[in-house]
Coordinates of C-alpha atoms and ligand atoms in Angstrom, one line a residue:
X1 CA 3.7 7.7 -4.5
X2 CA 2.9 6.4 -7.7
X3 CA -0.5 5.1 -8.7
X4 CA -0.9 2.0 -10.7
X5 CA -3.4 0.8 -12.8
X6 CA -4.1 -3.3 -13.3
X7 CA -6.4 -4.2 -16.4
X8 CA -8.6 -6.9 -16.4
X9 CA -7.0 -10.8 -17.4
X10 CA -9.2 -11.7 -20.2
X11 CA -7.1 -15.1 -20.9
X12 CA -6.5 -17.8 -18.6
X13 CA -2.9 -18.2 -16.8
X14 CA -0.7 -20.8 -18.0
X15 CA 2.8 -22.3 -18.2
X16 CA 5.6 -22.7 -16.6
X17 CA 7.4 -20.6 -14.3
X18 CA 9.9 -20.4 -11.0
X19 CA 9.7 -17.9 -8.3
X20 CA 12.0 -16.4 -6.2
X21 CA 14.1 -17.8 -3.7
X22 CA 12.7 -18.3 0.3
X23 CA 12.6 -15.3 2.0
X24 CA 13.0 -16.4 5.6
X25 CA 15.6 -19.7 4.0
X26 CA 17.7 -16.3 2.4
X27 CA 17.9 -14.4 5.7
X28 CA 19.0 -17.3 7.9
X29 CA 21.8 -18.4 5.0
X30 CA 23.6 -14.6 5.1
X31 CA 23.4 -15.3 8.9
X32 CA 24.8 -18.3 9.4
X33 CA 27.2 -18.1 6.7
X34 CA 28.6 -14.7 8.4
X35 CA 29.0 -16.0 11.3
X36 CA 30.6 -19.5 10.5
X37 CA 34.2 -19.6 9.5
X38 CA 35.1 -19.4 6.4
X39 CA 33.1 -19.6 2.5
X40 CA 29.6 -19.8 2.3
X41 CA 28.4 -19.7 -1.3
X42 CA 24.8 -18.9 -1.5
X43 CA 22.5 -20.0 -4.6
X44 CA 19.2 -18.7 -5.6
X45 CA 19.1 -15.9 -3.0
X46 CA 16.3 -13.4 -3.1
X47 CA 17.6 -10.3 -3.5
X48 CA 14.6 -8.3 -2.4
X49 CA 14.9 -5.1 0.2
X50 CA 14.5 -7.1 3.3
X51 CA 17.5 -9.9 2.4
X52 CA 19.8 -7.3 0.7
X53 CA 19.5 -5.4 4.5
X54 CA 20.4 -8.5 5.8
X55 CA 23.7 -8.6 4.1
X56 CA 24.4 -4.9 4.9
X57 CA 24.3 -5.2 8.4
X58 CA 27.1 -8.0 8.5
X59 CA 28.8 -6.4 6.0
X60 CA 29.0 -3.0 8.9
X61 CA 30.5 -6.2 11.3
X62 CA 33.2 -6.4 8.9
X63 CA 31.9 -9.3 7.0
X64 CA 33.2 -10.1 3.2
X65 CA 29.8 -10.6 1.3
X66 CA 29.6 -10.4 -2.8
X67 CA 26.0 -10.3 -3.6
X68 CA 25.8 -10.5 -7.9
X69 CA 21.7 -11.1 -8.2
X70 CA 21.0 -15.0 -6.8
X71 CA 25.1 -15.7 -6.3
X72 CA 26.1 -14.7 -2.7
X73 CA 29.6 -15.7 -1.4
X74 CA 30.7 -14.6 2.2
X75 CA 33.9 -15.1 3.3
X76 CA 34.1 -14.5 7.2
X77 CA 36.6 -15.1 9.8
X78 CA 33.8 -16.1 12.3
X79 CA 31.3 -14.5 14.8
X80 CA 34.6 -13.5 17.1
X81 CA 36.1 -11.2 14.2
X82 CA 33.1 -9.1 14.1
X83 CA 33.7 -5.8 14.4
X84 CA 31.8 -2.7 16.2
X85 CA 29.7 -0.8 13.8
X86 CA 30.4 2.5 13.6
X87 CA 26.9 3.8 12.6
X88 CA 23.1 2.5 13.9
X89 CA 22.3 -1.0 11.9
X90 CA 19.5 0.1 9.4
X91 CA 16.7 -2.7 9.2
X92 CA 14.1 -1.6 6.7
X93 CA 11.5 -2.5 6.4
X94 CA 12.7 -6.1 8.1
X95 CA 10.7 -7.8 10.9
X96 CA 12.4 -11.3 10.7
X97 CA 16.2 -9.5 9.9
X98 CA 15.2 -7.0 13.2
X99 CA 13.7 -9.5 15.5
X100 CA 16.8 -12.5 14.7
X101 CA 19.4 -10.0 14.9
X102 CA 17.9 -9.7 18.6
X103 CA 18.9 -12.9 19.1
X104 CA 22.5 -12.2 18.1
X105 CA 23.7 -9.1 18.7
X106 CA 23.5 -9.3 22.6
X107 CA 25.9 -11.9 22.2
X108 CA 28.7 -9.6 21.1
X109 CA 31.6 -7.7 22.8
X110 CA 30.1 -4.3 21.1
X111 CA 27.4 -1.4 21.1
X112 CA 24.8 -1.6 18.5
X113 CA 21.8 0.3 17.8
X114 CA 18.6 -0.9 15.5
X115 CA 16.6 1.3 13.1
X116 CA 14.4 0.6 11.0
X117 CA 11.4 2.3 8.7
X118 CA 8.5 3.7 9.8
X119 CA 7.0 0.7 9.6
X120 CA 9.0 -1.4 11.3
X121 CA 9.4 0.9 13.7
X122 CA 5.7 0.2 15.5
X123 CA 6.0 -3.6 15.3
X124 CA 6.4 -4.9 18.7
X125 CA 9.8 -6.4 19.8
X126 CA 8.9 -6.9 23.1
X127 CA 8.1 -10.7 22.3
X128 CA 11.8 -11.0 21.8
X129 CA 13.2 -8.4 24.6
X130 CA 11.5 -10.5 27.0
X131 CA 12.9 -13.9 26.8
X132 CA 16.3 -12.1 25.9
X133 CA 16.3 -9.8 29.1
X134 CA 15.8 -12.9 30.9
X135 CA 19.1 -14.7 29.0
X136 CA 20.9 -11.6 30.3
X137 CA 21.0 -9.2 27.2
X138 CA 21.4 -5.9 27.8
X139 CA 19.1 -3.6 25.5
X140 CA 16.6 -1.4 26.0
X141 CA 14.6 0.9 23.1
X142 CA 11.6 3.2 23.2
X143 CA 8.5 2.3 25.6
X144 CA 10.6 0.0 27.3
X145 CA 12.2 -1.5 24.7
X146 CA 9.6 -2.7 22.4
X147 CA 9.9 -0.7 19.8
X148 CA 12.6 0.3 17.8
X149 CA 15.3 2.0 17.9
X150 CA 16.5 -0.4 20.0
X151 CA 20.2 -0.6 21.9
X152 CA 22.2 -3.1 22.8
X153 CA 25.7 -3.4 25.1
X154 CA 26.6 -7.0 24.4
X155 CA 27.7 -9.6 27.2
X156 CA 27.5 -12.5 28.6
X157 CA 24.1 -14.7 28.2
X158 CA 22.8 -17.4 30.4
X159 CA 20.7 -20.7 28.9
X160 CA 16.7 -20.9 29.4
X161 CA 14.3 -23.0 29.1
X162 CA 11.3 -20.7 27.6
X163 CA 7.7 -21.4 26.7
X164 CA 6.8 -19.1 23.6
X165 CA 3.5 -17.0 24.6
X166 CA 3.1 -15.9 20.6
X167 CA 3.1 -18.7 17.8
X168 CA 6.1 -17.0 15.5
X169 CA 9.6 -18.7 14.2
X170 CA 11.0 -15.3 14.6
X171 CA 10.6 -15.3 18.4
X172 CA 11.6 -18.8 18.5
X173 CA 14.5 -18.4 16.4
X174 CA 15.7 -15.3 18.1
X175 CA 16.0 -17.2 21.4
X176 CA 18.1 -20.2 19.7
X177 CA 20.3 -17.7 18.4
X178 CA 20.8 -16.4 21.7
X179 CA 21.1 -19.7 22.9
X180 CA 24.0 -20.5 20.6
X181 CA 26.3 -18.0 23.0
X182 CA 24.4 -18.4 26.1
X183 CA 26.8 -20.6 29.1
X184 CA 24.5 -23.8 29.7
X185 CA 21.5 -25.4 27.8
X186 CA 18.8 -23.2 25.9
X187 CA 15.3 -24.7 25.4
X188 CA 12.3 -23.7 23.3
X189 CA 8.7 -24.8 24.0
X190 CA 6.0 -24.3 20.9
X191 CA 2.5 -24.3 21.1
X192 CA 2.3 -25.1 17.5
X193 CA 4.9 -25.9 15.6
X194 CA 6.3 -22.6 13.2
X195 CA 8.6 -22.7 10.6
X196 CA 11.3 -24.8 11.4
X197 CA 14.1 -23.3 8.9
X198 CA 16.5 -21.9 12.1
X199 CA 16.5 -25.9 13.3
X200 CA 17.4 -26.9 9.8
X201 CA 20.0 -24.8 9.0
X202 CA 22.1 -24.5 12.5
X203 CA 21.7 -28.4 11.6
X204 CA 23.3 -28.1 8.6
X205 CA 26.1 -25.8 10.2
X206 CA 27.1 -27.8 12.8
X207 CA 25.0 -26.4 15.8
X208 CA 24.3 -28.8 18.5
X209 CA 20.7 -28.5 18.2
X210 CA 17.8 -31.5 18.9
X211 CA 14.3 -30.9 18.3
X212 CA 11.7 -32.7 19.7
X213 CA 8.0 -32.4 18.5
X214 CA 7.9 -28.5 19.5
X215 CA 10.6 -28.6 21.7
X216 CA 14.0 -27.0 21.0
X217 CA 17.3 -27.1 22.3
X218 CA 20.3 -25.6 21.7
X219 CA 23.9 -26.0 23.3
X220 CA 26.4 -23.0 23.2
X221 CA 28.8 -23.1 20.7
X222 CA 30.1 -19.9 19.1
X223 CA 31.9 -22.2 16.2
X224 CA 29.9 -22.5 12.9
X225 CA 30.9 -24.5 10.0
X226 CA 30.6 -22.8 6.7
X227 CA 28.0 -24.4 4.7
X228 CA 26.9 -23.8 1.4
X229 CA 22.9 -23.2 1.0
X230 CA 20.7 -23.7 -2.2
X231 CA 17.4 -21.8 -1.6
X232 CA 14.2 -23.5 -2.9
X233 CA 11.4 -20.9 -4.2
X234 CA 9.3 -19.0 -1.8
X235 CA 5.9 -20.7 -1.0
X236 CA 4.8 -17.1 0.1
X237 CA 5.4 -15.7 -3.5
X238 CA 4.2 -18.6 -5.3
X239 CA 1.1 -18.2 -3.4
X240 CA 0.3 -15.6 -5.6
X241 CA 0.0 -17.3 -9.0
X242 CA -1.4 -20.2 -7.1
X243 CA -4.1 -18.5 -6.4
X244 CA -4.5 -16.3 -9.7
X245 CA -4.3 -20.1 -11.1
X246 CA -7.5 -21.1 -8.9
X247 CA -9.6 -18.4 -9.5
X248 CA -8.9 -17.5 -13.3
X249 CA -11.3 -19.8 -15.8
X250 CA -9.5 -22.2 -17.7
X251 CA -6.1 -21.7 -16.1
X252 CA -2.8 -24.2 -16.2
X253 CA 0.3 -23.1 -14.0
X254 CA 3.2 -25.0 -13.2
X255 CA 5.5 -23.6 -10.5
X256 CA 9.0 -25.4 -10.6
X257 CA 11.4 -25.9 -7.7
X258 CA 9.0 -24.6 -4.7
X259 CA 9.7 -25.3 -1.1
X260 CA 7.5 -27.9 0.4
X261 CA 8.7 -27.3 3.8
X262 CA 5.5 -29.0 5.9
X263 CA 5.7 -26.3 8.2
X264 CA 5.1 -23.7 5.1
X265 CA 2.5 -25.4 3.0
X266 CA -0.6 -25.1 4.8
X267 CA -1.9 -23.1 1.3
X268 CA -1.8 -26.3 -0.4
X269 CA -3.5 -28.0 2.6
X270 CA -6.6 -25.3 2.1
X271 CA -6.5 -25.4 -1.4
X272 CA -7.2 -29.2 -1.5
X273 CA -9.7 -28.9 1.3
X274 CA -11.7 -26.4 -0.9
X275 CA -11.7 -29.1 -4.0
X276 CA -8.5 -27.3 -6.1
X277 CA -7.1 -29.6 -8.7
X278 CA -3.4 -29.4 -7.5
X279 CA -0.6 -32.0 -8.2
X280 CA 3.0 -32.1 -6.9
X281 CA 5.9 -33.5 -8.5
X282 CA 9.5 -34.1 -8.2
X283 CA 9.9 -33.7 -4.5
X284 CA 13.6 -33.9 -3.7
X285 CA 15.7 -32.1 -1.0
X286 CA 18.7 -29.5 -1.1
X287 CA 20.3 -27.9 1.4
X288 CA 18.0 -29.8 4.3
X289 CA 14.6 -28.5 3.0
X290 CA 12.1 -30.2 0.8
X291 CA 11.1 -28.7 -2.9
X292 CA 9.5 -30.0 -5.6
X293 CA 7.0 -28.6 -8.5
X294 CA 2.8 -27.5 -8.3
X295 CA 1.0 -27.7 -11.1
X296 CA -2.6 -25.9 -10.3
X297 CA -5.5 -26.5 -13.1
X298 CA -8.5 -23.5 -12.7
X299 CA -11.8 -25.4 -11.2
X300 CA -14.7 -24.1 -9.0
X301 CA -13.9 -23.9 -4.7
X302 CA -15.7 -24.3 -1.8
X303 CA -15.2 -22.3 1.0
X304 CA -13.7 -23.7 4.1
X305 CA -12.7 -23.2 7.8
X306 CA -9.1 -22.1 8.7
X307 CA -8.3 -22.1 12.1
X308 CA -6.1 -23.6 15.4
X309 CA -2.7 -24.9 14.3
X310 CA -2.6 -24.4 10.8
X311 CA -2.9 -20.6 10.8
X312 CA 1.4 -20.3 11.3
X313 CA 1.8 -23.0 8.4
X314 CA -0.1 -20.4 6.2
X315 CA 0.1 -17.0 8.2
X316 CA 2.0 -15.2 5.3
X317 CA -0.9 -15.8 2.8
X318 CA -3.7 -15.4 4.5
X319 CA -4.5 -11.9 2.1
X320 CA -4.4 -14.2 -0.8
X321 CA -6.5 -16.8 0.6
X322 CA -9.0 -14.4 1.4
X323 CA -9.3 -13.3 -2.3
X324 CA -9.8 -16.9 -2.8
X325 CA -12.7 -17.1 -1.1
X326 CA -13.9 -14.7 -2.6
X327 CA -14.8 -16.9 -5.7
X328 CA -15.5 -20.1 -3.6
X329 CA -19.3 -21.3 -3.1
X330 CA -20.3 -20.5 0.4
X331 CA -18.3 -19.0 3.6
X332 CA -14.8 -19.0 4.4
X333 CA -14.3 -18.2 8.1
X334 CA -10.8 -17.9 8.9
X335 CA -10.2 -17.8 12.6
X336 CA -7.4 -17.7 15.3
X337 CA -5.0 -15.1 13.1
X338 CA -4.7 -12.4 15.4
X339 CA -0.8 -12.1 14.9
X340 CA -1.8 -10.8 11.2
X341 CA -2.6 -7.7 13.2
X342 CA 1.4 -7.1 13.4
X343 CA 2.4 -7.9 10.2
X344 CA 4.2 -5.2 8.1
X345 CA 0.8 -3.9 8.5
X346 CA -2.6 -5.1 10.4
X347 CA -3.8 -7.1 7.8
X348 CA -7.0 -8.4 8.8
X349 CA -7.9 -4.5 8.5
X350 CA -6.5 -4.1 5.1
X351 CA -7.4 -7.2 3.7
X352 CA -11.0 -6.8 4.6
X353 CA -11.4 -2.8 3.5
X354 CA -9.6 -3.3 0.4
X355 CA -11.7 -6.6 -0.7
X356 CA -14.7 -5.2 0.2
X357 CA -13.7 -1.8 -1.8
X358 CA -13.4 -4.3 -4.8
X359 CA -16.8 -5.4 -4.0
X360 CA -16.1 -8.3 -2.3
X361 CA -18.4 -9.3 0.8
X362 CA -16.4 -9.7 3.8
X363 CA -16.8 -9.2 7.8
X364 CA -14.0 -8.4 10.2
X365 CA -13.4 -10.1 13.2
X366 CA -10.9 -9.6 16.1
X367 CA -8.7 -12.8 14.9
X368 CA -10.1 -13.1 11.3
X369 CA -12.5 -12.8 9.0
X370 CA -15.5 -14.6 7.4
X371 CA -15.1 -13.9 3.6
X372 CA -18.9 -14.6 1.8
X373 CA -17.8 -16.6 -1.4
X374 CA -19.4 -16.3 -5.2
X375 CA -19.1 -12.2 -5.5
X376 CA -18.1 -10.6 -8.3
X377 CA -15.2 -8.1 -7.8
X378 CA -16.2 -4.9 -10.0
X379 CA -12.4 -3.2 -9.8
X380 CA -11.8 0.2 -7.8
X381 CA -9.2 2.3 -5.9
X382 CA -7.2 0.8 -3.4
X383 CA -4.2 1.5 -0.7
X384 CA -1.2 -1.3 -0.7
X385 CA -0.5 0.0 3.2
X386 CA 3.4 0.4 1.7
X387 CA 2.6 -3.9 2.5
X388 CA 4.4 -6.1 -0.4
X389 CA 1.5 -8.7 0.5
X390 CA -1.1 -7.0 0.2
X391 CA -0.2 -5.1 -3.1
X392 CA 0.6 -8.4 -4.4
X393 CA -3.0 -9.4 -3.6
X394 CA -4.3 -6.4 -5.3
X395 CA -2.8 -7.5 -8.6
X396 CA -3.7 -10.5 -8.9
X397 CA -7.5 -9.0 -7.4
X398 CA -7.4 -7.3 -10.8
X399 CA -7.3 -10.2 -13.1
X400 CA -10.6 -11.5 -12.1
X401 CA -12.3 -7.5 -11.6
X402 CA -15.2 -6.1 -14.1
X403 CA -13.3 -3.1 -14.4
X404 CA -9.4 -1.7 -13.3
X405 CA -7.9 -1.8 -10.2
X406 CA -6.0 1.2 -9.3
X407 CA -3.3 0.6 -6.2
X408 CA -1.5 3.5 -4.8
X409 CA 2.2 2.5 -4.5
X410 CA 3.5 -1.2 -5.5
X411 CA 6.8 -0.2 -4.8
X412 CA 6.7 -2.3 -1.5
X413 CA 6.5 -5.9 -4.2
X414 CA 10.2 -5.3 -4.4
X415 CA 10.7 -6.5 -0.8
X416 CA 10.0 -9.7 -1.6
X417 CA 9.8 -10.4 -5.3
X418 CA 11.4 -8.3 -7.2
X419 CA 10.7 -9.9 -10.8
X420 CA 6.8 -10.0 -9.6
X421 CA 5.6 -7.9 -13.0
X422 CA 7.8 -9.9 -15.3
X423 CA 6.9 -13.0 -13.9
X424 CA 3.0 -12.3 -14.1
X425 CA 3.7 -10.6 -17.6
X426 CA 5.1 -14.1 -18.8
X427 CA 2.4 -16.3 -17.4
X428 CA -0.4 -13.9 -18.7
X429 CA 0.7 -12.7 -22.1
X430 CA -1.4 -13.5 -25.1
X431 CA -0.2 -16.8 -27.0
Ligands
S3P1 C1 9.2 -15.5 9.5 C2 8.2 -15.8 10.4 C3 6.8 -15.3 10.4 C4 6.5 -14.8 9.0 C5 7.5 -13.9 8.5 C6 8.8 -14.6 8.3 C7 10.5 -16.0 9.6 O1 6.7 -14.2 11.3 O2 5.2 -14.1 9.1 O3 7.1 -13.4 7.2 O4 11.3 -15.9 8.7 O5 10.8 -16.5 10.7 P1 6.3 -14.5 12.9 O6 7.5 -15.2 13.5 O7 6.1 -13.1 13.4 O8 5.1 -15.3 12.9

């Protein structure tokens, strides 16, 4: 591992910048467009670790894929032409390429067998296994199949109609998968509506699929019509400098072409609730998901209460939030967040040691935290927990410390935002 250490900002942020394309948008795309007949051309791809595992598995089925940086072009003869992999399916570091692939690879006349890193490798499956088992699928993995490695003998898949225990698209979107090649009707009940981007883009290639406040159904049909896909920018990653925009005096960021899916921008829903000066313009849509462009001006916060059904519209940033309110007036209490615990790593317990190692003032709780606002960070050593999140977090931590902030390994940022250092360089530098 290779230690890193972050300077001080002693400027304020500003211009104008894009960020990467939607992580969870650039998984489902290589998906679909694998499994639909014929060219999918793919535009503003993220080709960080978790999407570029994406494209290796369907390229093991057999699927034509040319991946030059954001460009993607498959060309596939449909789900039926997939072939048997001759080696284990390598997942990474990948919960959402590991847990959707459960969805599909039960479907298909083969044998397959999921790996992934060490990570991955303790995040529980069973929310999927569960609802699959009960479609049919055969597969079965360590401790009874909720953990990876996991292996699957395809076959045939019956319809259900399945009330989701956990509030997570990946579950949800596993079991509309399966319920693409299952014989009958295949429905999905929500507790709270999650990231909708499975519903959007089966849409989009020709799935039969109706959705109904937060309840899903899908009808079997193997056929996919090949679709091309423009990705808007990642709200997750453009978190990041939204935040080091908030908390960094005199600051003036504009973030171009950022997805404004409603079921993803719960950040912007906090932000305004704690008094951020935050303006969105040019809202359009592309490929069946909204975008437009933030523009965040640096003014004082006050901390707020996040909790019940917001939490899955904002799950992915809830680290950076937390630094956030570390520079608002008062409290933050953020509540109901007990599926950070499963993250690429249990967040609740990173976020809270490493802010508090910063000199932050923070108190864990079983589905949260209460983050005390107004503190000073003074700078220290900290672990990333191999988490591109919370590294991420630790960077932008830096700009506002007294002194450095040293971070173990940031090698994890390249999982999801690979141009994260060049894109902070440009927004930082002196002018
Ligand atoms: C994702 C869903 C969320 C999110 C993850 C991506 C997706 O996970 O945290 O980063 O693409 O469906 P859960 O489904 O576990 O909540």
């Amino acid at each position: 591992m290779k230690d890193r250490t972050f300077q001080p900002l002693e400027r304020p942020v500003v211009g104008e910048m894009n960020v990467p394309g939607d992580k969870s948008i650039s998984h489902r795309a290589v998906m679909f467009g694998s499994m639909a007949k014929g060219k999918t051309v793919i535009d503003n791809f993220l080709d960080g670790e978790d999407c570029l595992h994406t494209i290796d598995i369907f390229r093991q089925m057999g699927v034509r894929i040319k991946q030059s940086g954001l460009h993607v072009v498959i060309e596939s003869d449909g789900v039926e032409a997939f072939q048997e992999p001759t080696a284990p399916l390598y997942f990474g570091n990948s919960g959402t390429t590991a847990r959707l692939m459960l969805g599909i690879l039960p479907a298909l006349p083969f044998f397959t067998v999921m790996h992934g890193d060490p990570h991955l490798t303790i995040r529980p499956m069973e929310r999927v296994v569960t609802p699959l088992k009960l479609m049919g699928a055969q597969m079965d993995g360590r401790k009874e199949g909720n953990y990876l490695p996991i292996a699957i003998k395809g076959g045939v898949l019956t319809g259900i109609h399945y009330e989701l225990p956990v509030k997570s698209a990946q579950v949800k979107s596993a079991v509309l998968l399966a319920g693409l090649f299952a014989e009958g009707e295949t429905t999905v009940i929500e507790q709270t509506k999650t990231r909708d981007h499975t519903e959007n883009m089966l849409r989009a290639f020709g799935a039969d699929i109706v959705s109904n406040e937060n309840t899903i159904t899908v009808t079997n049909k193997r056929k996919l019509r090949a679709t091309d896909v423009t990705v808007p920018g990642d709200i997750s990653s453009a978190a990041f400098f939204i935040v080091a925009a908030a908390i960094v005096p005199n600051s003036y960021l504009t973030l171009k072409n950022v997805g404004l899916n409603e079921t993803r921008t719960g950040i912007i829903d906090i932000l305004l609730e704690m008094g951020a000066n935050i303006t969105i313009e040019n809202k359009r849509e592309i490929s069946g998901e909204m975008l437009g462009d933030i523009t965040v001006r640096y003014t004082k916060l006050k901390g707020v209460i996040v909790e019940g059904d917001i939490i899955p519209r904002l799950i992915d940033e809830i680290p950076i939030i937390a630094l956030l309110a570390t520079q608002a007036t008062g409290s933050t209490v953020i509540k109901n967040a007990e599926e950070l615990r499963v993250k690429e790593t249990d967040r609740i317990h990173a976020v809270v040691t490493i802010l508090t190692t910063l000199g932050a003032k923070l108190e864990e709780t079983a589905d949260g935290m209460i983050v005390h606002g107004d503190t000073k960070l003074q700078g220290g050593s900290i672990a990333s927990y191999s988490d591109h999140r919370i590294a991420m977090m630790g960077v932008i931590a830096s700009l506002i410390s007294e002194g450095s902030v040293t971070i173990d390994d940031v090698s994890s940022i390249a999982i999801s935002y690979p141009a994260f250092f060049d894109d902070l360089a440009k927004v930082t530098k002196e002018r």
